[in-house]
């Protein structure tokens, strides 16, 4: 029998959390489930732990080479049989009624994708806070492409929908030949859902909390580096070259591009400060003065302490 949903889990060196992720997927109520773990050439026991689960609903595949989260997800998608696909990170978990609620809402609305609220659990705590206020999501109904792009502005967005973990119709992504961008190591979820919306897909919002997002100090999702921003700019360039955007989406994309350019300048500035490069700081300040404003953010308070060091011989 065809499962209602396939969970795709891209896993790399996740031996401490992979069991929790898989067990939470298998614990879904009122839906038929399969789980595909794509081990991205882990150097620890991730694959062995996943394979030790005695449940024929779980498939573990090991990639021939390390391909990043996008490549691992594409490999899992190629083997998925579920009517719906659910993205689950290897260090996160889902609550038992999540998929039943999301699928019911999506099918009632005739949607091709659905997202829900997220509980953010920091550094192993048992409880966390929701990423979005419940009343905020309850008012939305569905997310348009313009809304989605506009929410993903670096250093500016109050509610960043790019963190949401969608479920989506397998038939829709196959008919539209959609895949994850394997060149991205951060932001691949954003581009994939944006591509669904740009292809004419409808995404509804289930306001209940169904996804447990576990945050660890120093995780890649919390540390934005210059090369990440450069990759996101390139991914956006490919995205806008592939899809024709309406006026609202084009305006939102222009704001997003500018925010990424500002982030690029800011992170370049941070690098020059760390290296005590006065010439580099001056070049960035002259080319993009807005980058200096970001030094007032909490992320950069500690960097301002380095400024006096520029006065000392080094």
Short mmCIF file of C-alpha atoms in Angstrom, two decimals:
data_model
loop_
_atom_site.label_atom_id
_atom_site.label_comp_id
_atom_site.label_asym_id
_atom_site.label_seq_id
_atom_site.Cartn_x
_atom_site.Cartn_y
_atom_site.Cartn_z
CA UNK A 1 0.00 0.00 0.00
CA UNK A 2 1.26 3.45 -0.87
CA UNK A 3 2.24 5.41 2.25
CA UNK A 4 0.58 8.74 2.89
CA UNK A 5 3.91 10.40 3.56
CA UNK A 6 7.60 9.82 3.06
CA UNK A 7 9.94 11.47 5.54
CA UNK A 8 13.26 12.35 3.91
CA UNK A 9 16.11 12.76 6.37
CA UNK A 10 19.48 13.99 5.13
CA UNK A 11 21.99 12.87 7.75
CA UNK A 12 25.64 13.68 8.30
CA UNK A 13 27.42 12.78 11.55
CA UNK A 14 24.14 12.76 13.45
CA UNK A 15 24.70 9.73 15.66
CA UNK A 16 23.46 11.59 18.74
CA UNK A 17 20.12 12.65 17.25
CA UNK A 18 19.20 10.41 14.30
CA UNK A 19 17.31 7.90 16.44
CA UNK A 20 15.10 10.64 17.90
CA UNK A 21 14.31 11.97 14.42
CA UNK A 22 13.39 8.57 12.98
CA UNK A 23 11.31 7.50 15.98
CA UNK A 24 9.34 10.75 15.90
CA UNK A 25 8.53 10.14 12.23
CA UNK A 26 7.43 6.57 12.88
CA UNK A 27 5.21 7.75 15.74
CA UNK A 28 2.88 9.71 13.44
CA UNK A 29 -0.78 8.95 14.07
CA UNK A 30 -3.53 8.32 11.49
CA UNK A 31 -1.19 8.35 8.47
CA UNK A 32 0.87 5.68 6.75
CA UNK A 33 4.57 6.49 6.92
CA UNK A 34 7.86 5.56 5.32
CA UNK A 35 11.21 7.00 6.34
CA UNK A 36 14.20 7.34 4.03
CA UNK A 37 17.51 8.26 5.66
CA UNK A 38 20.12 9.47 3.18
CA UNK A 39 23.45 9.16 4.97
CA UNK A 40 25.78 11.73 3.44
CA UNK A 41 29.00 9.74 3.99
CA UNK A 42 29.01 10.20 7.76
CA UNK A 43 32.26 9.42 9.55
CA UNK A 44 30.47 8.35 12.74
CA UNK A 45 27.86 5.67 13.46
CA UNK A 46 24.87 7.53 12.01
CA UNK A 47 24.16 4.96 9.30
CA UNK A 48 24.60 2.00 11.65
CA UNK A 49 22.22 3.46 14.24
CA UNK A 50 19.59 4.20 11.59
CA UNK A 51 19.96 0.70 10.11
CA UNK A 52 19.55 -0.88 13.55
CA UNK A 53 15.89 0.14 13.71
CA UNK A 54 13.89 -3.03 13.16
CA UNK A 55 11.06 -1.51 11.16
CA UNK A 56 10.48 -2.21 7.48
CA UNK A 57 9.16 1.33 7.05
CA UNK A 58 12.72 2.62 7.40
CA UNK A 59 15.19 2.63 4.50
CA UNK A 60 18.80 3.71 4.96
CA UNK A 61 20.86 4.64 1.93
CA UNK A 62 24.49 5.75 1.95
CA UNK A 63 25.58 8.19 -0.72
CA UNK A 64 28.64 7.46 -2.83
CA UNK A 65 30.12 10.83 -1.93
CA UNK A 66 29.35 13.69 0.43
CA UNK A 67 26.80 15.79 -1.45
CA UNK A 68 25.48 18.22 1.16
CA UNK A 69 21.87 18.44 2.35
CA UNK A 70 20.49 19.18 -1.11
CA UNK A 71 22.18 16.18 -2.71
CA UNK A 72 21.11 13.88 0.13
CA UNK A 73 17.50 15.03 -0.11
CA UNK A 74 17.47 14.55 -3.87
CA UNK A 75 18.75 11.00 -3.41
CA UNK A 76 15.99 10.28 -0.89
CA UNK A 77 13.34 11.87 -3.13
CA UNK A 78 14.30 9.55 -5.97
CA UNK A 79 13.22 6.58 -3.83
CA UNK A 80 10.18 8.10 -2.12
CA UNK A 81 6.78 6.45 -2.60
CA UNK A 82 4.54 8.59 -0.39
CA UNK A 83 1.82 10.85 -1.75
CA UNK A 84 3.34 13.59 0.40
CA UNK A 85 6.97 14.34 1.23
CA UNK A 86 7.99 15.68 4.64
CA UNK A 87 11.41 17.22 5.20
CA UNK A 88 12.93 16.33 8.58
CA UNK A 89 16.41 17.36 9.64
CA UNK A 90 18.44 14.68 11.38
CA UNK A 91 18.78 16.68 14.61
CA UNK A 92 15.10 17.66 14.82
CA UNK A 93 11.83 15.84 15.57
CA UNK A 94 8.12 16.03 14.77
CA UNK A 95 5.09 15.75 17.04
CA UNK A 96 2.72 12.75 16.61
CA UNK A 97 -0.26 14.50 15.00
CA UNK A 98 1.72 16.78 12.73
CA UNK A 99 1.29 15.02 9.41
CA UNK A 100 -2.38 14.17 9.86
CA UNK A 101 -3.15 17.83 10.56
CA UNK A 102 -1.04 19.20 7.71
CA UNK A 103 -2.25 16.74 5.08
CA UNK A 104 -5.89 17.31 6.05
CA UNK A 105 -5.50 21.08 5.77
CA UNK A 106 -3.61 20.88 2.48
CA UNK A 107 -6.05 18.48 0.83
CA UNK A 108 -9.07 20.48 1.99
CA UNK A 109 -7.57 23.60 0.40
CA UNK A 110 -6.38 21.83 -2.75
CA UNK A 111 -2.82 22.86 -1.90
CA UNK A 112 0.45 21.35 -3.07
CA UNK A 113 2.43 22.23 0.06
CA UNK A 114 1.87 23.06 3.70
CA UNK A 115 3.90 24.54 6.55
CA UNK A 116 3.26 24.80 10.28
CA UNK A 117 4.57 26.42 13.43
CA UNK A 118 7.87 25.42 15.01
CA UNK A 119 8.97 24.90 18.58
CA UNK A 120 12.55 26.10 19.00
CA UNK A 121 14.44 24.03 21.58
CA UNK A 122 17.88 25.37 22.46
CA UNK A 123 20.84 23.27 23.59
CA UNK A 124 18.93 20.18 24.71
CA UNK A 125 16.21 21.80 26.79
CA UNK A 126 12.97 19.81 27.04
CA UNK A 127 10.72 22.73 26.14
CA UNK A 128 11.12 25.73 23.92
CA UNK A 129 9.28 28.70 22.48
CA UNK A 130 7.34 28.85 19.24
CA UNK A 131 9.07 30.52 16.33
CA UNK A 132 5.89 32.29 15.22
CA UNK A 133 3.01 33.65 17.33
CA UNK A 134 0.01 31.35 16.87
CA UNK A 135 -2.31 34.23 16.03
CA UNK A 136 0.10 35.43 13.33
CA UNK A 137 -0.04 32.14 11.44
CA UNK A 138 -3.79 31.72 12.00
CA UNK A 139 -4.38 34.97 10.08
CA UNK A 140 -2.29 34.01 7.06
CA UNK A 141 -4.20 31.11 5.50
CA UNK A 142 -1.69 30.56 2.72
CA UNK A 143 1.71 31.93 1.70
CA UNK A 144 2.22 33.53 -1.70
CA UNK A 145 5.57 33.67 -3.45
CA UNK A 146 5.83 37.41 -2.77
CA UNK A 147 5.08 36.86 0.92
CA UNK A 148 7.63 34.08 1.13
CA UNK A 149 10.42 36.02 -0.54
CA UNK A 150 9.66 39.17 1.48
CA UNK A 151 9.98 37.24 4.74
CA UNK A 152 13.48 36.08 3.88
CA UNK A 153 15.47 39.28 4.22
CA UNK A 154 18.81 38.89 5.97
CA UNK A 155 19.09 40.90 9.22
CA UNK A 156 15.65 42.44 8.59
CA UNK A 157 12.85 39.89 8.76
CA UNK A 158 10.77 39.55 11.91
CA UNK A 159 9.11 36.34 10.74
CA UNK A 160 11.37 34.34 8.43
CA UNK A 161 9.30 31.69 6.67
CA UNK A 162 12.45 30.13 5.27
CA UNK A 163 12.90 28.26 8.55
CA UNK A 164 9.63 26.41 8.06
CA UNK A 165 9.88 22.73 7.15
CA UNK A 166 7.28 22.05 4.47
CA UNK A 167 5.43 19.01 3.35
CA UNK A 168 4.74 18.88 -0.36
CA UNK A 169 2.97 16.76 -2.92
CA UNK A 170 5.33 14.31 -4.59
CA UNK A 171 3.25 14.35 -7.77
CA UNK A 172 3.58 18.12 -8.06
CA UNK A 173 7.35 18.24 -7.73
CA UNK A 174 7.76 15.36 -10.18
CA UNK A 175 5.48 16.98 -12.75
CA UNK A 176 7.47 20.22 -12.44
CA UNK A 177 10.90 18.51 -12.33
CA UNK A 178 11.83 20.24 -9.07
CA UNK A 179 14.96 19.29 -7.15
CA UNK A 180 17.09 20.72 -4.37
CA UNK A 181 20.03 22.91 -5.35
CA UNK A 182 23.01 20.69 -4.53
CA UNK A 183 25.43 23.62 -4.61
CA UNK A 184 23.82 25.15 -1.52
CA UNK A 185 24.89 24.18 1.98
CA UNK A 186 22.59 26.72 3.61
CA UNK A 187 19.29 28.08 2.31
CA UNK A 188 18.44 25.05 0.18
CA UNK A 189 15.00 24.72 1.82
CA UNK A 190 14.19 28.33 0.92
CA UNK A 191 14.97 27.90 -2.77
CA UNK A 192 13.03 24.62 -2.97
CA UNK A 193 9.81 26.00 -1.49
CA UNK A 194 10.19 29.20 -3.52
CA UNK A 195 10.45 27.02 -6.63
CA UNK A 196 7.23 25.19 -5.71
CA UNK A 197 5.43 28.53 -5.37
CA UNK A 198 6.98 29.92 -8.55
CA UNK A 199 5.77 26.81 -10.39
CA UNK A 200 2.19 27.64 -9.47
CA UNK A 201 1.99 25.60 -6.29
CA UNK A 202 -0.25 26.62 -3.42
CA UNK A 203 1.11 26.51 0.14
CA UNK A 204 -1.28 26.58 3.10
CA UNK A 205 -0.43 27.27 6.72
CA UNK A 206 -1.33 24.93 9.56
CA UNK A 207 -1.00 27.20 12.63
CA UNK A 208 -0.47 24.42 15.16
CA UNK A 209 3.01 23.50 16.39
CA UNK A 210 4.20 20.30 14.77
CA UNK A 211 7.97 20.57 14.30
CA UNK A 212 10.64 20.60 17.02
CA UNK A 213 13.64 22.58 15.84
CA UNK A 214 16.66 21.74 17.99
CA UNK A 215 19.30 24.46 17.98
CA UNK A 216 22.87 23.78 19.00
CA UNK A 217 25.42 26.49 19.68
CA UNK A 218 27.58 26.93 16.60
CA UNK A 219 25.27 25.07 14.20
CA UNK A 220 25.49 26.16 10.56
CA UNK A 221 21.92 27.51 10.68
CA UNK A 222 23.01 30.01 13.34
CA UNK A 223 26.40 31.02 11.94
CA UNK A 224 26.14 32.95 8.69
CA UNK A 225 29.41 33.23 6.82
CA UNK A 226 30.44 35.21 3.78
CA UNK A 227 30.61 32.20 1.47
CA UNK A 228 27.05 31.24 2.48
CA UNK A 229 25.76 34.63 1.33
CA UNK A 230 27.71 34.41 -1.93
CA UNK A 231 26.11 30.99 -2.58
CA UNK A 232 22.64 32.32 -1.79
CA UNK A 233 23.08 35.20 -4.20
CA UNK A 234 24.08 32.75 -6.93
CA UNK A 235 21.12 30.47 -6.12
CA UNK A 236 18.77 33.45 -6.32
CA UNK A 237 20.28 34.41 -9.67
CA UNK A 238 19.53 30.93 -11.02
CA UNK A 239 16.04 31.02 -9.48
CA UNK A 240 15.10 34.34 -11.10
CA UNK A 241 16.55 33.15 -14.39
CA UNK A 242 14.39 30.03 -14.35
CA UNK A 243 11.03 31.43 -13.20
CA UNK A 244 8.96 34.38 -14.36
CA UNK A 245 7.90 36.34 -11.27
CA UNK A 246 4.85 38.55 -10.95
CA UNK A 247 5.18 42.20 -9.93
CA UNK A 248 4.83 41.52 -6.21
CA UNK A 249 7.40 38.74 -6.25
CA UNK A 250 9.82 40.84 -8.33
CA UNK A 251 9.59 43.70 -5.83
CA UNK A 252 10.15 41.30 -2.94
CA UNK A 253 13.09 39.73 -4.75
CA UNK A 254 14.68 43.14 -5.28
CA UNK A 255 14.50 43.77 -1.51
CA UNK A 256 15.91 40.33 -0.78
CA UNK A 257 18.78 40.80 -3.21
CA UNK A 258 19.65 44.11 -1.59
CA UNK A 259 19.54 42.53 1.87
CA UNK A 260 21.89 39.78 0.75
CA UNK A 261 24.26 42.33 -0.82
CA UNK A 262 24.23 44.27 2.45
CA UNK A 263 24.90 41.07 4.38
CA UNK A 264 27.77 40.30 2.03
CA UNK A 265 29.26 43.75 2.66
CA UNK A 266 28.73 43.46 6.41
CA UNK A 267 30.38 40.04 6.68
CA UNK A 268 33.24 41.27 4.52
CA UNK A 269 33.57 44.20 6.91
CA UNK A 270 33.60 41.81 9.88
CA UNK A 271 36.41 39.86 8.23
CA UNK A 272 38.47 43.00 7.72
CA UNK A 273 37.91 44.02 11.36
CA UNK A 274 39.07 40.62 12.58
CA UNK A 275 42.16 40.89 10.40
CA UNK A 276 42.67 44.53 11.48
CA UNK A 277 42.71 45.57 7.86
CA UNK A 278 42.11 49.32 7.82
CA UNK A 279 42.23 49.46 4.02
CA UNK A 280 39.61 46.73 3.71
CA UNK A 281 37.31 48.44 6.21
CA UNK A 282 37.55 51.72 4.32
CA UNK A 283 36.80 50.03 0.97
CA UNK A 284 33.67 48.32 2.31
CA UNK A 285 32.48 51.47 4.09
CA UNK A 286 32.82 53.50 0.91
CA UNK A 287 31.24 50.92 -1.38
CA UNK A 288 28.28 50.08 0.91
CA UNK A 289 27.85 52.50 3.83
CA UNK A 290 24.69 50.64 4.94
CA UNK A 291 26.93 47.78 6.08
CA UNK A 292 28.16 49.98 8.91
CA UNK A 293 24.65 50.16 10.36
CA UNK A 294 24.68 46.46 11.10
CA UNK A 295 27.48 46.97 13.60
CA UNK A 296 24.79 48.14 16.04
CA UNK A 297 23.20 44.69 16.10
CA UNK A 298 23.85 42.26 18.98
CA UNK A 299 25.66 39.94 16.57
CA UNK A 300 28.34 42.58 16.14
CA UNK A 301 28.72 44.06 19.61
CA UNK A 302 31.73 41.91 20.33
CA UNK A 303 33.29 42.97 17.03
CA UNK A 304 33.18 46.62 18.01
CA UNK A 305 35.55 45.78 20.83
CA UNK A 306 38.15 45.03 18.18
CA UNK A 307 38.00 48.52 16.72
CA UNK A 308 40.39 50.09 19.28
CA UNK A 309 42.92 47.42 18.38
CA UNK A 310 43.16 49.00 14.93
CA UNK A 311 44.93 51.93 16.59
CA UNK A 312 47.70 49.71 17.88
CA UNK A 313 50.66 48.53 15.80
CA UNK A 314 50.26 44.94 14.88
#
